Every structure is written in C-alpha cells, then in structure tokens.
Short mmCIF file of C-alpha atoms in Angstrom, two decimals:
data_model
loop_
_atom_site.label_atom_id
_atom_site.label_comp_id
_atom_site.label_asym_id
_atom_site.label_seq_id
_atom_site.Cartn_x
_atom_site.Cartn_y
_atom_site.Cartn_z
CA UNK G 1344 -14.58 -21.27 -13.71
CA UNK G 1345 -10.99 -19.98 -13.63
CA UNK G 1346 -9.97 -18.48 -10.15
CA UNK G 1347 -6.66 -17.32 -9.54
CA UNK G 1348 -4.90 -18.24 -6.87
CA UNK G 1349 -4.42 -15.96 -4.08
CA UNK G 1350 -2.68 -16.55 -0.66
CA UNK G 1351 -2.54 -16.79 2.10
CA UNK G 1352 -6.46 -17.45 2.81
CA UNK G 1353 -6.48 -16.24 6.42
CA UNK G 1354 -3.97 -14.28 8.43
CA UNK G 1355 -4.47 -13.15 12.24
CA UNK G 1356 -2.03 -10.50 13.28
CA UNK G 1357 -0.84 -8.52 16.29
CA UNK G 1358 -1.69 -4.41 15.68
CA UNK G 1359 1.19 -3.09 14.31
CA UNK G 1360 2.64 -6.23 11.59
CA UNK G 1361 2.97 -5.19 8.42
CA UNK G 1362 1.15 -7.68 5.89
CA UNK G 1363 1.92 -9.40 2.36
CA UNK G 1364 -1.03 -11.10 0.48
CA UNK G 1365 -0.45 -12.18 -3.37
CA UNK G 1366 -2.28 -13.51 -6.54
CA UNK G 1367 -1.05 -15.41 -9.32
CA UNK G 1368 -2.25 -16.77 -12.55
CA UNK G 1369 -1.63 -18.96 -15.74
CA UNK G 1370 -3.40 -15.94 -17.56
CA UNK G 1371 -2.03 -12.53 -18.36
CA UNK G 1372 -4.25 -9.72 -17.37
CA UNK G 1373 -4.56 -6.01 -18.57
CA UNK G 1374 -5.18 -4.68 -15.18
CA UNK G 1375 -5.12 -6.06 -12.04
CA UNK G 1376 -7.61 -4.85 -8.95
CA UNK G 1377 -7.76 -5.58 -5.12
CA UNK G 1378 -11.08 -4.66 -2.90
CA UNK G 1379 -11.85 -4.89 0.70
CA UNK G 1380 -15.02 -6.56 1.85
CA UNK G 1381 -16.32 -6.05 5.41
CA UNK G 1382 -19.16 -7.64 6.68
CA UNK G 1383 -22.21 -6.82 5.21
CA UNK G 1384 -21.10 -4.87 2.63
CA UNK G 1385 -19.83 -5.08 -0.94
CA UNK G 1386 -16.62 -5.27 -1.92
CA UNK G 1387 -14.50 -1.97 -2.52
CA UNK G 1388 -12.11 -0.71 -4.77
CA UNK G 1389 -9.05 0.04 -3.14
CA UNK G 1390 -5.89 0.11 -5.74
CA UNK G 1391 -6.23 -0.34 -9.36
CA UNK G 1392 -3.16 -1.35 -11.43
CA UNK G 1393 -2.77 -0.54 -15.17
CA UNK G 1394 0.89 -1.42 -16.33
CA UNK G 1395 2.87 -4.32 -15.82
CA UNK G 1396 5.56 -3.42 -12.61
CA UNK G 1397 3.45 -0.75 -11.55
CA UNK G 1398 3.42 0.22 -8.31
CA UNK G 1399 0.99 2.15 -6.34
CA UNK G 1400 0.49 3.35 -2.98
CA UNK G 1401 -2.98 3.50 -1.26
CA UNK G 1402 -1.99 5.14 2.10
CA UNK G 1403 -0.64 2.44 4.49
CA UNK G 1404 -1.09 -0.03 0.88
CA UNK G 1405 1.03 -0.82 -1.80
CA UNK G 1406 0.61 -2.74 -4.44
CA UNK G 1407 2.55 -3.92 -7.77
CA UNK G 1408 1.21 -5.25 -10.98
CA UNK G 1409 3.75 -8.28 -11.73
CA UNK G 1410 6.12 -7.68 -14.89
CA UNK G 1411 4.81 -10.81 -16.37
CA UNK G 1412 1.27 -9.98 -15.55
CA UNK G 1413 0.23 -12.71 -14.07
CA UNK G 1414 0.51 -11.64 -10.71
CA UNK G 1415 -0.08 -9.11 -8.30
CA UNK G 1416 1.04 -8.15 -4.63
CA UNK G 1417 -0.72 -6.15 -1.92
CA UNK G 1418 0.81 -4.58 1.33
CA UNK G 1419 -0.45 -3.21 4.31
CA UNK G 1420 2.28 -1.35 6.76
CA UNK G 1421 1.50 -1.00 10.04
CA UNK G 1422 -1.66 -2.60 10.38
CA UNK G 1423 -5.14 -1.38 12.69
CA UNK G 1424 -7.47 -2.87 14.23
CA UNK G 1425 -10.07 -1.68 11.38
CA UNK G 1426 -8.09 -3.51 8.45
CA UNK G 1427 -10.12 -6.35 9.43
CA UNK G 1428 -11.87 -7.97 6.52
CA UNK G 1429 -11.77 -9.75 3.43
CA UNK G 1430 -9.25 -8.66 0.82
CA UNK G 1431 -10.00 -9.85 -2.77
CA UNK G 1432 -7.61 -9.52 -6.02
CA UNK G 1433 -9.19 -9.31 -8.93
CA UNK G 1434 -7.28 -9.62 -12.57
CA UNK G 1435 -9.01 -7.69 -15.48
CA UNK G 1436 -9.26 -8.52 -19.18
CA UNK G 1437 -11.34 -6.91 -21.83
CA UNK G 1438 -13.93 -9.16 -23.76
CA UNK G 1439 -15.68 -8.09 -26.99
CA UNK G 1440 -17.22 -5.22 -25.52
CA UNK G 1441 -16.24 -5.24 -22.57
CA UNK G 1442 -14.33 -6.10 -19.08
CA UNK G 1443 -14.21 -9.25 -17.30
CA UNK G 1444 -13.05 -10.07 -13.82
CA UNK G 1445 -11.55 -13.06 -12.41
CA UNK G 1446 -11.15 -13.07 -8.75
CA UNK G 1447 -8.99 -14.77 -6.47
CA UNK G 1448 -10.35 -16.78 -3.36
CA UNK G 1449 -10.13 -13.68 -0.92
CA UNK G 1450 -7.59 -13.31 2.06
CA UNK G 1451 -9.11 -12.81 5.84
CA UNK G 1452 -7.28 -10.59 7.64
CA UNK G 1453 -7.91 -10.51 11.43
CA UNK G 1454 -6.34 -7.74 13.68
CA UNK G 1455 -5.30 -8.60 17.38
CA UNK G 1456 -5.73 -5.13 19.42
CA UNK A 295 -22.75 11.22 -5.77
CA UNK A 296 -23.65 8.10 -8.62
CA UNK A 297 -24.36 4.97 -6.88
CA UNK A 298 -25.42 1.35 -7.34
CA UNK A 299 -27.96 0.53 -5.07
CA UNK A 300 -29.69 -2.88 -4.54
CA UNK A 301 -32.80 -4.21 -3.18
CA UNK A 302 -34.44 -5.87 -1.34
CA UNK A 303 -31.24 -5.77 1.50
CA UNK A 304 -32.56 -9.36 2.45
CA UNK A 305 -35.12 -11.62 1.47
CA UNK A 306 -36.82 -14.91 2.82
CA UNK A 307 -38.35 -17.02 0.26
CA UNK A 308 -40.48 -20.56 -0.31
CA UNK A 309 -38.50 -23.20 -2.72
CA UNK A 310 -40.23 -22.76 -6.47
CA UNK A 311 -41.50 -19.04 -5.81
CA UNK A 312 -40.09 -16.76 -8.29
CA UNK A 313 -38.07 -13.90 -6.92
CA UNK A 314 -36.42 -10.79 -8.41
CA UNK A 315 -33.66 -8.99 -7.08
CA UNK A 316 -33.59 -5.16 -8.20
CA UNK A 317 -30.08 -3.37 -9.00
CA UNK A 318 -29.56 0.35 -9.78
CA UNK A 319 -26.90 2.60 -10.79
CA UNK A 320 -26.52 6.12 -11.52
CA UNK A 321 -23.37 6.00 -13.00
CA UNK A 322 -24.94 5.77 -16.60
CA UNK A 323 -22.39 2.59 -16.80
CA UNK A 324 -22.81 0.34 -19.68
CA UNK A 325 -21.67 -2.89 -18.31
CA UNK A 326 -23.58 -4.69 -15.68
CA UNK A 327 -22.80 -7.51 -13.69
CA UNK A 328 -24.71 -9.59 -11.08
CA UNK A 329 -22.32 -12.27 -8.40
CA UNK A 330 -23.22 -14.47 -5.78
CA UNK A 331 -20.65 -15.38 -2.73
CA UNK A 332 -20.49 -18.62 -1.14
CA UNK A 333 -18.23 -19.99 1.71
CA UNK A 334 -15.33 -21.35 0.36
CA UNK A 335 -16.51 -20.16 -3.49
CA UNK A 336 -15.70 -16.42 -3.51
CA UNK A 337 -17.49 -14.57 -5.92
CA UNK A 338 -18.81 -16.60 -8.49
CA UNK A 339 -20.45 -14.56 -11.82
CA UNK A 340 -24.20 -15.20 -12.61
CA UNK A 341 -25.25 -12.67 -15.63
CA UNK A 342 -23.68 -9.98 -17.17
CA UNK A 343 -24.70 -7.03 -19.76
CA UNK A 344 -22.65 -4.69 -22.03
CA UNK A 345 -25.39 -2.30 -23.03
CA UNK A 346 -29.32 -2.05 -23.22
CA UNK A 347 -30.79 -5.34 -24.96
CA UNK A 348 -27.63 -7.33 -24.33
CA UNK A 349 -27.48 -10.03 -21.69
CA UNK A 350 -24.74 -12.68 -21.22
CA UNK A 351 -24.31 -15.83 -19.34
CA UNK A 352 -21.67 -16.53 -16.61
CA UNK A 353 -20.54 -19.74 -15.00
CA UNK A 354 -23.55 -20.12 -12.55
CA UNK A 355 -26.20 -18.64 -15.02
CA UNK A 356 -28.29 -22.16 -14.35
CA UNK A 357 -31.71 -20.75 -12.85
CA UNK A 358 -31.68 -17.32 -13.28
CA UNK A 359 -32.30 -14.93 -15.71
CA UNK A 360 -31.92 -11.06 -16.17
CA UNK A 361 -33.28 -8.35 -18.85
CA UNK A 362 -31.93 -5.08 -19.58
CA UNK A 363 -34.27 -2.93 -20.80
CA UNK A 364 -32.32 1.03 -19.61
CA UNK A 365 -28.97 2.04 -18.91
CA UNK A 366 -29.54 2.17 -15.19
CA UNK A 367 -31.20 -1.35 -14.19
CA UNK A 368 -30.59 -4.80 -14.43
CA UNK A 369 -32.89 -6.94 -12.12
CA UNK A 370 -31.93 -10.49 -11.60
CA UNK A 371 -34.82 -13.53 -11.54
CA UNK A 372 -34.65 -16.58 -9.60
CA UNK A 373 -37.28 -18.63 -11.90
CA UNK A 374 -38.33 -21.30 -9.53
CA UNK A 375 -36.59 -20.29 -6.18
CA UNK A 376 -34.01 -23.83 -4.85
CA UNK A 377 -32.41 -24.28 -1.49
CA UNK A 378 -29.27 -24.06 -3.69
CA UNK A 379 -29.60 -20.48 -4.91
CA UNK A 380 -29.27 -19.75 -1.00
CA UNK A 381 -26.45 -16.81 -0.84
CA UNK A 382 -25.62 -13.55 -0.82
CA UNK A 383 -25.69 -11.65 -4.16
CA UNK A 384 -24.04 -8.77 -5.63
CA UNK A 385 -24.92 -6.55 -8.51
CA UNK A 386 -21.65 -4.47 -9.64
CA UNK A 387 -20.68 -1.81 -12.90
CA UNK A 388 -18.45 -0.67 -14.80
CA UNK A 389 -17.64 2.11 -17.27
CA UNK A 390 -17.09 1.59 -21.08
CA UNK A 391 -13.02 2.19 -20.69
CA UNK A 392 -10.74 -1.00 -20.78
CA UNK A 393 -9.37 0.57 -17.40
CA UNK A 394 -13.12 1.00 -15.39
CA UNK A 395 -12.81 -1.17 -12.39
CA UNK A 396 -15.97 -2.53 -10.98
CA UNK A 397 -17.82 -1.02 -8.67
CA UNK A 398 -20.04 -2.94 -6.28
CA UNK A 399 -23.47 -2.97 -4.81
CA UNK A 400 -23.73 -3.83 -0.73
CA UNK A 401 -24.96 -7.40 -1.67
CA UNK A 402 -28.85 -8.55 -1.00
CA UNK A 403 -28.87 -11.71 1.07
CA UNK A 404 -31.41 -14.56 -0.32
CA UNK A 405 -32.81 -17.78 1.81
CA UNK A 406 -34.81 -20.37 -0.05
CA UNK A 407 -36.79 -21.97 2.55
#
C-alpha cells in the first residue's frame, strides 16, 4: 500500500537540539496529521493541519502543511529527555464516506540526557 | 471523558485457534478502523467501517474479519490464528467531519504460537 515517505527514520540527540523531521508524497492530501507513539501505547494526536502553508504551534512543536500539499514538516525546539519516541505523519484524504490515512514510516527520536 | 478502549491488552494464542480482539469507543464516532504495526512496516490498515452494517477491506484484510453491529464496537477476528498475524494491533476512530483526525486505542499485542 502507498506510504509516504518520511525522514529521517532515527535521530539520537544531545538534550537541548532542536529537531526537523519531514514527509512527502506523490499524492495531495486534505489534511495532514503527526502523532507520537511511546512504548506501549497508541499513537497520539499531536498537531493537525487543515490548509495548505499552515502553520501551527504545539508548544515546543511546529508544524507546516506544504503549499503543494504533498508534504509536511514537524519541529521540536529545545528538545527533553521525554520527547523520546516514535513520531508518525500521517496525510488525510476523504473517501466516499469517509477519511483515510496514509502514514509515513515513523521517525525515532532518542534523547541523550 | 469519551475513550476508545481495547481488549484483551495482550494475548497468547495456538496457530488455527480463532481469536477476537474487542475495541470500544465512547465517542459515538462513525468511522472505525483496526491497524497492525510491524518492525520496519509501520502501521499497516486491516478493516475499516463508516457506520453500523458497513465494513471495508484494507491492504492486509487477508485472515481477518470484523462486524459492526452498534456505533460503539467493532471487534476484529483472526479466523484461523497464523504465526504471521503475530503483532501488535490497534483499533482507532474518527468523527464524521472531513477534518476528524484519528484517535487511537493503546494497541493489544497478539502471539500465535
């Protein structure tokens, strides 16, 4: 099935670093979504972007929906050691009756205290 | 607060057992969708419904099944249980709104023995 492509797929950082992950696709998208897995759990919601150059701030994260909308971007400023996990984008369509997600391949982001 | 709760959290079965996995959600969401993660897969989509009586496959729908007979449920069957189907799964929902992100479950993990 169609995955977009999201990079990088790991990143280990010293407490502190600011980080850049990003998604692209060959398909446009009506709204584009990134989530935070930890271990164990489900993913999360944490931004949710509607209009194409949108962007929106999450506390320490930022994100913009691309103006072509086929891509996305997510920041983290100053990062802790509890941003640890998986961080998924996920680009949005709706479908006859309703919404469909196509995620990207996930980025692990390991904190160094 | 709503919720979408699954069960069991983890599960050991026997290869060709039939097993259910039970998802729940009191957000009175229409659409319902059931995932399973795999190293170096991300999340991969099983089933999905739009409403009550309406049940759609995904890319892995290959030896499961689901029903949805209310608003709040949609349990997903493992038929005849295979080493394959070993994973972790996730149920997740959405509202009827082109903008209604998913929300997620905290994932049931399954080993086929």
């Amino acid at each position: 099935g169609q995955q977009l492509n999201q990079s990088p797929q790991s990143m280990f950082i010293q407490e502190g670093e600011d980080v850049s992950m990003n998604c692209t696709s060959s398909s446009i998208f009506n709204t584009w979504l990134w989530y935070k897995q930890e271990p164990g759990e489900g993913p999360v919601l944490l931004i949710a972007l509607y209009k194409a150059g949108e962007l929106t701030s999450n506390g320490r994260l930022t994100a913009q929906f691309g103006i072509t909308r086929k891509d996305s971007f997510l920041n983290i400023s100053a990062s802790i050691p509890s941003d640890v996990g998986i961080y998924f984008c996920a680009g949005q369509q709706w479908q006859n009756a309703g919404n469909m997600l196509t995620f990207g391949g996930g980025t692990r982001l390991m904190v160094k205290p | 607060d709503a919720e979408i709760t699954q069960s069991p959290r983890h599960k050991i079965t026997e290869t060709g057992r039939q097993v259910t996995l039970a998802c729940h959600q009191t957000w009175n969401h229409n659409n319902m969708f059931w995932y399973r993660q795999d190293l170096g897969h991300g999340l991969r989509l099983i089933h999905y419904s739009y409403g009550v009586q309406d049940t759609n496959k995904g890319e892995v729908s290959d030896g499961y099944s689901v029903s949805r007979s209310n608003t709040e449920d949609l349990p997903l069957t493992l038929e005849s249980a295979a080493s394959s189907q070993t994973s972790v799964y996730f149920c997740a929902s959405s509202g009827p709104s082109r903008n209604s992100p998913l929300h997620f479950g905290n994932g049931t993990r399954l080993t086929v023995t």
